[in-house]
Amino acid sequence: MAEDNSGEISFKKETVSKLLARFFKEDKTRLGGDAAVLMAEMLRIFVREAAVRSQKQAESEDCDQVDIEHFEKILPQLLLDF
Amino acid sequence: AWFKLQRLKAAVHYTVARICERLGEEHRREFSRQAVAAITETAVRQCDIFSKDLEAFARHAKRSTVSTEDVKLLARRSAALSIYIQNKVEELNQGQSLKK
């Protein structure tokens, strides 16, 4: 998927925009173009934050692999931050 | 409709997997398949919350189109995130004035 010029792996604007549109309660609600670009960025930060925090959790437990329980431990605080 | 959501989830999963893979290489700590799947599932659920909040913010301002102002409100909880999004908005605005 698209990588921006900073070399970051990011979500496609269309994917995010279709996904968000699916969850709107009213049919007439639309997502503006710039808002869609920002939301792709928000989702990237959310996922990156989830992954980095899980990795740190695995590190603190001296585990070589990041597993689901590491993610579960960081999940409550992650959700509070977003 | 269910099929379409599955396809969107698959697209999200693809990018989540790539982000995890890159971090795994950088820090020499790989992600298990289940961990990647759990992050994807959470990201999709978070999108559900994001979109309902955005829709409510837009309606509160009597708009039916979600704007960058609504995204700024969404990012208000964390100071760092809020500043980051604010800067992105300015970048987008500058890009537009260059085109004109």
JSON list of C-alpha atoms in Angstrom, two decimals:
[
{"chain": "A", "resi": 1, "resn": "MET", "atom": "CA", "xyz": [0.00, 0.00, 0.00]},
{"chain": "A", "resi": 2, "resn": "ALA", "atom": "CA", "xyz": [1.01, 3.61, -0.45]},
{"chain": "A", "resi": 3, "resn": "GLU", "atom": "CA", "xyz": [4.10, 4.88, 1.29]},
{"chain": "A", "resi": 4, "resn": "ASP", "atom": "CA", "xyz": [4.44, 8.62, 1.70]},
{"chain": "A", "resi": 5, "resn": "ASN", "atom": "CA", "xyz": [7.67, 10.47, 0.97]},
{"chain": "A", "resi": 6, "resn": "SER", "atom": "CA", "xyz": [8.94, 10.01, 4.54]},
{"chain": "A", "resi": 7, "resn": "GLY", "atom": "CA", "xyz": [9.02, 6.25, 3.88]},
{"chain": "A", "resi": 8, "resn": "GLU", "atom": "CA", "xyz": [6.24, 5.61, 6.38]},
{"chain": "A", "resi": 9, "resn": "ILE", "atom": "CA", "xyz": [3.87, 2.77, 5.64]},
{"chain": "A", "resi": 10, "resn": "SER", "atom": "CA", "xyz": [0.43, 4.33, 5.53]},
{"chain": "A", "resi": 11, "resn": "PHE", "atom": "CA", "xyz": [-3.17, 3.41, 4.89]},
{"chain": "A", "resi": 12, "resn": "LYS", "atom": "CA", "xyz": [-4.80, 4.23, 1.58]},
{"chain": "A", "resi": 13, "resn": "LYS", "atom": "CA", "xyz": [-7.12, 7.19, 1.82]},
{"chain": "A", "resi": 14, "resn": "GLU", "atom": "CA", "xyz": [-9.84, 5.24, -0.06]},
{"chain": "A", "resi": 15, "resn": "THR", "atom": "CA", "xyz": [-9.70, 2.30, 2.36]},
{"chain": "A", "resi": 16, "resn": "VAL", "atom": "CA", "xyz": [-10.07, 4.52, 5.42]},
{"chain": "A", "resi": 17, "resn": "SER", "atom": "CA", "xyz": [-12.74, 6.63, 3.80]},
{"chain": "A", "resi": 18, "resn": "LYS", "atom": "CA", "xyz": [-14.84, 3.58, 2.79]},
{"chain": "A", "resi": 19, "resn": "LEU", "atom": "CA", "xyz": [-14.39, 2.00, 6.21]},
{"chain": "A", "resi": 20, "resn": "LEU", "atom": "CA", "xyz": [-15.51, 5.13, 8.07]},
{"chain": "A", "resi": 21, "resn": "ALA", "atom": "CA", "xyz": [-18.43, 5.66, 5.69]},
{"chain": "A", "resi": 22, "resn": "ARG", "atom": "CA", "xyz": [-19.66, 2.15, 6.51]},
{"chain": "A", "resi": 23, "resn": "PHE", "atom": "CA", "xyz": [-19.97, 3.05, 10.18]},
{"chain": "A", "resi": 24, "resn": "PHE", "atom": "CA", "xyz": [-21.86, 6.34, 9.75]},
{"chain": "A", "resi": 25, "resn": "LYS", "atom": "CA", "xyz": [-25.39, 6.11, 11.11]},
{"chain": "A", "resi": 26, "resn": "GLU", "atom": "CA", "xyz": [-26.92, 8.36, 8.47]},
{"chain": "A", "resi": 27, "resn": "ASP", "atom": "CA", "xyz": [-26.62, 7.88, 4.72]},
{"chain": "A", "resi": 28, "resn": "LYS", "atom": "CA", "xyz": [-26.25, 11.58, 4.03]},
{"chain": "A", "resi": 29, "resn": "THR", "atom": "CA", "xyz": [-23.07, 11.90, 6.16]},
{"chain": "A", "resi": 30, "resn": "ARG", "atom": "CA", "xyz": [-19.98, 12.44, 3.99]},
{"chain": "A", "resi": 31, "resn": "LEU", "atom": "CA", "xyz": [-16.26, 12.54, 4.74]},
{"chain": "A", "resi": 32, "resn": "GLY", "atom": "CA", "xyz": [-14.41, 15.52, 3.28]},
{"chain": "A", "resi": 33, "resn": "GLY", "atom": "CA", "xyz": [-11.23, 14.87, 1.26]},
{"chain": "A", "resi": 34, "resn": "ASP", "atom": "CA", "xyz": [-8.82, 16.53, 3.69]},
{"chain": "A", "resi": 35, "resn": "ALA", "atom": "CA", "xyz": [-10.59, 14.89, 6.62]},
{"chain": "A", "resi": 36, "resn": "ALA", "atom": "CA", "xyz": [-10.03, 11.50, 4.94]},
{"chain": "A", "resi": 37, "resn": "VAL", "atom": "CA", "xyz": [-6.29, 12.23, 4.57]},
{"chain": "A", "resi": 38, "resn": "LEU", "atom": "CA", "xyz": [-6.14, 13.11, 8.28]},
{"chain": "A", "resi": 39, "resn": "MET", "atom": "CA", "xyz": [-8.06, 10.01, 9.28]},
{"chain": "A", "resi": 40, "resn": "ALA", "atom": "CA", "xyz": [-5.67, 7.77, 7.34]},
{"chain": "A", "resi": 41, "resn": "GLU", "atom": "CA", "xyz": [-2.92, 9.43, 9.37]},
{"chain": "A", "resi": 42, "resn": "MET", "atom": "CA", "xyz": [-4.84, 8.96, 12.66]},
{"chain": "A", "resi": 43, "resn": "LEU", "atom": "CA", "xyz": [-5.30, 5.27, 11.92]},
{"chain": "A", "resi": 44, "resn": "ARG", "atom": "CA", "xyz": [-1.60, 4.87, 11.09]},
{"chain": "A", "resi": 45, "resn": "ILE", "atom": "CA", "xyz": [-0.65, 6.49, 14.41]},
{"chain": "A", "resi": 46, "resn": "PHE", "atom": "CA", "xyz": [-3.15, 4.32, 16.29]},
{"chain": "A", "resi": 47, "resn": "VAL", "atom": "CA", "xyz": [-1.75, 1.12, 14.77]},
{"chain": "A", "resi": 48, "resn": "ARG", "atom": "CA", "xyz": [1.86, 2.20, 15.19]},
{"chain": "A", "resi": 49, "resn": "GLU", "atom": "CA", "xyz": [1.23, 3.12, 18.81]},
{"chain": "A", "resi": 50, "resn": "ALA", "atom": "CA", "xyz": [-0.45, -0.26, 19.41]},
{"chain": "A", "resi": 51, "resn": "ALA", "atom": "CA", "xyz": [2.52, -2.06, 17.87]},
{"chain": "A", "resi": 52, "resn": "VAL", "atom": "CA", "xyz": [5.27, -0.03, 19.58]},
{"chain": "A", "resi": 53, "resn": "ARG", "atom": "CA", "xyz": [3.65, -0.33, 23.02]},
{"chain": "A", "resi": 54, "resn": "SER", "atom": "CA", "xyz": [3.15, -4.11, 22.54]},
{"chain": "A", "resi": 55, "resn": "GLN", "atom": "CA", "xyz": [6.75, -4.46, 21.53]},
{"chain": "A", "resi": 56, "resn": "LYS", "atom": "CA", "xyz": [7.92, -2.59, 24.65]},
{"chain": "A", "resi": 57, "resn": "GLN", "atom": "CA", "xyz": [5.71, -4.85, 26.77]},
{"chain": "A", "resi": 58, "resn": "ALA", "atom": "CA", "xyz": [7.28, -7.94, 25.18]},
{"chain": "A", "resi": 59, "resn": "GLU", "atom": "CA", "xyz": [10.72, -6.47, 25.78]},
{"chain": "A", "resi": 60, "resn": "SER", "atom": "CA", "xyz": [9.98, -5.81, 29.46]},
{"chain": "A", "resi": 61, "resn": "GLU", "atom": "CA", "xyz": [8.99, -9.48, 29.81]},
{"chain": "A", "resi": 62, "resn": "ASP", "atom": "CA", "xyz": [12.13, -10.65, 27.97]},
{"chain": "A", "resi": 63, "resn": "CYS", "atom": "CA", "xyz": [10.11, -12.27, 25.19]},
{"chain": "A", "resi": 64, "resn": "ASP", "atom": "CA", "xyz": [11.59, -12.66, 21.71]},
{"chain": "A", "resi": 65, "resn": "GLN", "atom": "CA", "xyz": [8.19, -12.48, 20.05]},
{"chain": "A", "resi": 66, "resn": "VAL", "atom": "CA", "xyz": [5.39, -9.96, 20.46]},
{"chain": "A", "resi": 67, "resn": "ASP", "atom": "CA", "xyz": [2.31, -12.01, 21.27]},
{"chain": "A", "resi": 68, "resn": "ILE", "atom": "CA", "xyz": [-1.38, -11.30, 21.77]},
{"chain": "A", "resi": 69, "resn": "GLU", "atom": "CA", "xyz": [-1.05, -11.11, 25.59]},
{"chain": "A", "resi": 70, "resn": "HIS", "atom": "CA", "xyz": [1.46, -8.26, 25.26]},
{"chain": "A", "resi": 71, "resn": "PHE", "atom": "CA", "xyz": [-1.03, -6.36, 23.14]},
{"chain": "A", "resi": 72, "resn": "GLU", "atom": "CA", "xyz": [-3.86, -7.13, 25.60]},
{"chain": "A", "resi": 73, "resn": "LYS", "atom": "CA", "xyz": [-1.83, -5.63, 28.45]},
{"chain": "A", "resi": 74, "resn": "ILE", "atom": "CA", "xyz": [-1.29, -2.30, 26.69]},
{"chain": "A", "resi": 75, "resn": "LEU", "atom": "CA", "xyz": [-4.82, -2.12, 25.22]},
{"chain": "A", "resi": 76, "resn": "PRO", "atom": "CA", "xyz": [-6.68, -0.33, 28.08]},
{"chain": "A", "resi": 77, "resn": "GLN", "atom": "CA", "xyz": [-4.26, 2.62, 28.18]},
{"chain": "A", "resi": 78, "resn": "LEU", "atom": "CA", "xyz": [-4.14, 2.76, 24.35]},
{"chain": "A", "resi": 79, "resn": "LEU", "atom": "CA", "xyz": [-7.92, 3.14, 24.20]},
{"chain": "A", "resi": 80, "resn": "LEU", "atom": "CA", "xyz": [-7.82, 5.85, 26.87]},
{"chain": "A", "resi": 81, "resn": "ASP", "atom": "CA", "xyz": [-5.31, 7.82, 24.80]},
{"chain": "A", "resi": 82, "resn": "PHE", "atom": "CA", "xyz": [-7.42, 7.83, 21.60]},
{"chain": "B", "resi": 1, "resn": "ALA", "atom": "CA", "xyz": [-22.47, -5.62, 2.62]},
{"chain": "B", "resi": 2, "resn": "TRP", "atom": "CA", "xyz": [-20.77, -8.15, 4.91]},
{"chain": "B", "resi": 3, "resn": "PHE", "atom": "CA", "xyz": [-18.49, -9.17, 2.06]},
{"chain": "B", "resi": 4, "resn": "LYS", "atom": "CA", "xyz": [-17.46, -5.57, 1.49]},
{"chain": "B", "resi": 5, "resn": "LEU", "atom": "CA", "xyz": [-16.55, -5.10, 5.17]},
{"chain": "B", "resi": 6, "resn": "GLN", "atom": "CA", "xyz": [-14.42, -8.24, 5.01]},
{"chain": "B", "resi": 7, "resn": "ARG", "atom": "CA", "xyz": [-12.55, -6.82, 2.03]},
{"chain": "B", "resi": 8, "resn": "LEU", "atom": "CA", "xyz": [-11.94, -3.54, 3.85]},
{"chain": "B", "resi": 9, "resn": "LYS", "atom": "CA", "xyz": [-10.73, -5.45, 6.91]},
{"chain": "B", "resi": 10, "resn": "ALA", "atom": "CA", "xyz": [-8.35, -7.41, 4.68]},
{"chain": "B", "resi": 11, "resn": "ALA", "atom": "CA", "xyz": [-6.96, -4.14, 3.31]},
{"chain": "B", "resi": 12, "resn": "VAL", "atom": "CA", "xyz": [-6.48, -2.82, 6.86]},
{"chain": "B", "resi": 13, "resn": "HIS", "atom": "CA", "xyz": [-4.84, -6.10, 7.89]},
{"chain": "B", "resi": 14, "resn": "TYR", "atom": "CA", "xyz": [-2.37, -5.86, 5.02]},
{"chain": "B", "resi": 15, "resn": "THR", "atom": "CA", "xyz": [-1.12, -2.44, 6.14]},
{"chain": "B", "resi": 16, "resn": "VAL", "atom": "CA", "xyz": [-1.11, -3.40, 9.85]},
{"chain": "B", "resi": 17, "resn": "ALA", "atom": "CA", "xyz": [1.00, -6.45, 8.99]},
{"chain": "B", "resi": 18, "resn": "ARG", "atom": "CA", "xyz": [3.49, -4.28, 7.07]},
{"chain": "B", "resi": 19, "resn": "ILE", "atom": "CA", "xyz": [3.79, -1.77, 9.92]},
{"chain": "B", "resi": 20, "resn": "CYS", "atom": "CA", "xyz": [4.39, -4.63, 12.39]},
{"chain": "B", "resi": 21, "resn": "GLU", "atom": "CA", "xyz": [6.87, -6.29, 10.05]},
{"chain": "B", "resi": 22, "resn": "ARG", "atom": "CA", "xyz": [8.89, -3.08, 9.72]},
{"chain": "B", "resi": 23, "resn": "LEU", "atom": "CA", "xyz": [8.93, -2.57, 13.53]},
{"chain": "B", "resi": 24, "resn": "GLY", "atom": "CA", "xyz": [9.84, -6.22, 14.00]},
{"chain": "B", "resi": 25, "resn": "GLU", "atom": "CA", "xyz": [12.88, -5.83, 11.77]},
{"chain": "B", "resi": 26, "resn": "GLU", "atom": "CA", "xyz": [13.94, -2.53, 13.35]},
{"chain": "B", "resi": 27, "resn": "HIS", "atom": "CA", "xyz": [13.78, -3.82, 16.92]},
{"chain": "B", "resi": 28, "resn": "ARG", "atom": "CA", "xyz": [14.52, -7.51, 16.30]},
{"chain": "B", "resi": 29, "resn": "ARG", "atom": "CA", "xyz": [11.29, -8.59, 17.89]},
{"chain": "B", "resi": 30, "resn": "GLU", "atom": "CA", "xyz": [8.76, -10.13, 15.51]},
{"chain": "B", "resi": 31, "resn": "PHE", "atom": "CA", "xyz": [4.98, -10.03, 15.95]},
{"chain": "B", "resi": 32, "resn": "SER", "atom": "CA", "xyz": [2.99, -13.26, 16.12]},
{"chain": "B", "resi": 33, "resn": "ARG", "atom": "CA", "xyz": [0.16, -13.67, 13.59]},
{"chain": "B", "resi": 34, "resn": "GLN", "atom": "CA", "xyz": [-2.38, -13.51, 16.41]},
{"chain": "B", "resi": 35, "resn": "ALA", "atom": "CA", "xyz": [-0.94, -10.23, 17.68]},
{"chain": "B", "resi": 36, "resn": "VAL", "atom": "CA", "xyz": [-1.19, -8.70, 14.19]},
{"chain": "B", "resi": 37, "resn": "ALA", "atom": "CA", "xyz": [-4.77, -9.98, 13.83]},
{"chain": "B", "resi": 38, "resn": "ALA", "atom": "CA", "xyz": [-5.71, -8.53, 17.23]},
{"chain": "B", "resi": 39, "resn": "ILE", "atom": "CA", "xyz": [-4.28, -5.11, 16.33]},
{"chain": "B", "resi": 40, "resn": "THR", "atom": "CA", "xyz": [-6.24, -5.17, 13.05]},
{"chain": "B", "resi": 41, "resn": "GLU", "atom": "CA", "xyz": [-9.47, -6.09, 14.82]},
{"chain": "B", "resi": 42, "resn": "THR", "atom": "CA", "xyz": [-8.97, -3.30, 17.35]},
{"chain": "B", "resi": 43, "resn": "ALA", "atom": "CA", "xyz": [-8.14, -0.77, 14.62]},
{"chain": "B", "resi": 44, "resn": "VAL", "atom": "CA", "xyz": [-11.38, -1.60, 12.77]},
{"chain": "B", "resi": 45, "resn": "ARG", "atom": "CA", "xyz": [-13.41, -1.29, 15.99]},
{"chain": "B", "resi": 46, "resn": "GLN", "atom": "CA", "xyz": [-11.67, 2.00, 16.69]},
{"chain": "B", "resi": 47, "resn": "CYS", "atom": "CA", "xyz": [-12.77, 3.19, 13.23]},
{"chain": "B", "resi": 48, "resn": "ASP", "atom": "CA", "xyz": [-16.35, 2.46, 14.22]},
{"chain": "B", "resi": 49, "resn": "ILE", "atom": "CA", "xyz": [-15.93, 4.71, 17.30]},
{"chain": "B", "resi": 50, "resn": "PHE", "atom": "CA", "xyz": [-14.04, 7.35, 15.29]},
{"chain": "B", "resi": 51, "resn": "SER", "atom": "CA", "xyz": [-16.70, 7.56, 12.60]},
{"chain": "B", "resi": 52, "resn": "LYS", "atom": "CA", "xyz": [-19.63, 7.84, 15.03]},
{"chain": "B", "resi": 53, "resn": "ASP", "atom": "CA", "xyz": [-17.80, 10.61, 16.93]},
{"chain": "B", "resi": 54, "resn": "LEU", "atom": "CA", "xyz": [-16.95, 12.44, 13.68]},
{"chain": "B", "resi": 55, "resn": "GLU", "atom": "CA", "xyz": [-20.55, 12.20, 12.51]},
{"chain": "B", "resi": 56, "resn": "ALA", "atom": "CA", "xyz": [-21.80, 13.57, 15.85]},
{"chain": "B", "resi": 57, "resn": "PHE", "atom": "CA", "xyz": [-19.28, 16.46, 15.77]},
{"chain": "B", "resi": 58, "resn": "ALA", "atom": "CA", "xyz": [-20.30, 17.39, 12.21]},
{"chain": "B", "resi": 59, "resn": "ARG", "atom": "CA", "xyz": [-23.99, 17.27, 13.09]},
{"chain": "B", "resi": 60, "resn": "HIS", "atom": "CA", "xyz": [-23.34, 19.39, 16.17]},
{"chain": "B", "resi": 61, "resn": "ALA", "atom": "CA", "xyz": [-21.97, 22.05, 13.77]},
{"chain": "B", "resi": 62, "resn": "LYS", "atom": "CA", "xyz": [-25.03, 21.50, 11.50]},
{"chain": "B", "resi": 63, "resn": "ARG", "atom": "CA", "xyz": [-22.97, 19.95, 8.70]},
{"chain": "B", "resi": 64, "resn": "SER", "atom": "CA", "xyz": [-23.44, 16.63, 6.90]},
{"chain": "B", "resi": 65, "resn": "THR", "atom": "CA", "xyz": [-19.83, 16.58, 5.66]},
{"chain": "B", "resi": 66, "resn": "VAL", "atom": "CA", "xyz": [-17.10, 15.69, 8.15]},
{"chain": "B", "resi": 67, "resn": "SER", "atom": "CA", "xyz": [-14.37, 18.33, 8.00]},
{"chain": "B", "resi": 68, "resn": "THR", "atom": "CA", "xyz": [-10.81, 18.68, 9.32]},
{"chain": "B", "resi": 69, "resn": "GLU", "atom": "CA", "xyz": [-12.29, 20.63, 12.27]},
{"chain": "B", "resi": 70, "resn": "ASP", "atom": "CA", "xyz": [-14.09, 17.46, 13.36]},
{"chain": "B", "resi": 71, "resn": "VAL", "atom": "CA", "xyz": [-10.86, 15.43, 13.11]},
{"chain": "B", "resi": 72, "resn": "LYS", "atom": "CA", "xyz": [-9.11, 18.02, 15.30]},
{"chain": "B", "resi": 73, "resn": "LEU", "atom": "CA", "xyz": [-11.81, 17.48, 17.94]},
{"chain": "B", "resi": 74, "resn": "LEU", "atom": "CA", "xyz": [-11.32, 13.72, 17.66]},
{"chain": "B", "resi": 75, "resn": "ALA", "atom": "CA", "xyz": [-7.61, 14.10, 18.39]},
{"chain": "B", "resi": 76, "resn": "ARG", "atom": "CA", "xyz": [-8.11, 16.33, 21.46]},
{"chain": "B", "resi": 77, "resn": "ARG", "atom": "CA", "xyz": [-7.50, 13.65, 24.14]},
{"chain": "B", "resi": 78, "resn": "SER", "atom": "CA", "xyz": [-3.74, 13.44, 23.71]},
{"chain": "B", "resi": 79, "resn": "ALA", "atom": "CA", "xyz": [-1.73, 16.67, 23.57]},
{"chain": "B", "resi": 80, "resn": "ALA", "atom": "CA", "xyz": [0.96, 15.18, 21.31]},
{"chain": "B", "resi": 81, "resn": "LEU", "atom": "CA", "xyz": [-1.59, 13.75, 18.88]},
{"chain": "B", "resi": 82, "resn": "SER", "atom": "CA", "xyz": [-3.55, 16.98, 18.88]},
{"chain": "B", "resi": 83, "resn": "ILE", "atom": "CA", "xyz": [-0.47, 19.03, 17.94]},
{"chain": "B", "resi": 84, "resn": "TYR", "atom": "CA", "xyz": [0.51, 16.51, 15.26]},
{"chain": "B", "resi": 85, "resn": "ILE", "atom": "CA", "xyz": [-2.94, 16.63, 13.64]},
{"chain": "B", "resi": 86, "resn": "GLN", "atom": "CA", "xyz": [-3.00, 20.43, 13.86]},
{"chain": "B", "resi": 87, "resn": "ASN", "atom": "CA", "xyz": [0.30, 20.57, 11.94]},
{"chain": "B", "resi": 88, "resn": "LYS", "atom": "CA", "xyz": [-1.07, 18.17, 9.30]},
{"chain": "B", "resi": 89, "resn": "VAL", "atom": "CA", "xyz": [-4.09, 20.43, 8.82]},
{"chain": "B", "resi": 90, "resn": "GLU", "atom": "CA", "xyz": [-1.78, 23.38, 8.24]},
{"chain": "B", "resi": 91, "resn": "GLU", "atom": "CA", "xyz": [0.27, 21.35, 5.74]},
{"chain": "B", "resi": 92, "resn": "LEU", "atom": "CA", "xyz": [-2.92, 20.46, 3.85]},
{"chain": "B", "resi": 93, "resn": "ASN", "atom": "CA", "xyz": [-4.05, 24.09, 3.83]},
{"chain": "B", "resi": 94, "resn": "GLN", "atom": "CA", "xyz": [-0.67, 25.27, 2.53]},
{"chain": "B", "resi": 95, "resn": "GLY", "atom": "CA", "xyz": [-0.76, 22.64, -0.22]},
{"chain": "B", "resi": 96, "resn": "GLN", "atom": "CA", "xyz": [-4.13, 24.01, -1.30]},
{"chain": "B", "resi": 97, "resn": "SER", "atom": "CA", "xyz": [-3.02, 27.63, -1.42]},
{"chain": "B", "resi": 98, "resn": "LEU", "atom": "CA", "xyz": [-0.02, 26.61, -3.57]},
{"chain": "B", "resi": 99, "resn": "LYS", "atom": "CA", "xyz": [-2.34, 24.99, -6.11]},
{"chain": "B", "resi": 100, "resn": "LYS", "atom": "CA", "xyz": [-4.42, 28.18, -6.46]}
]
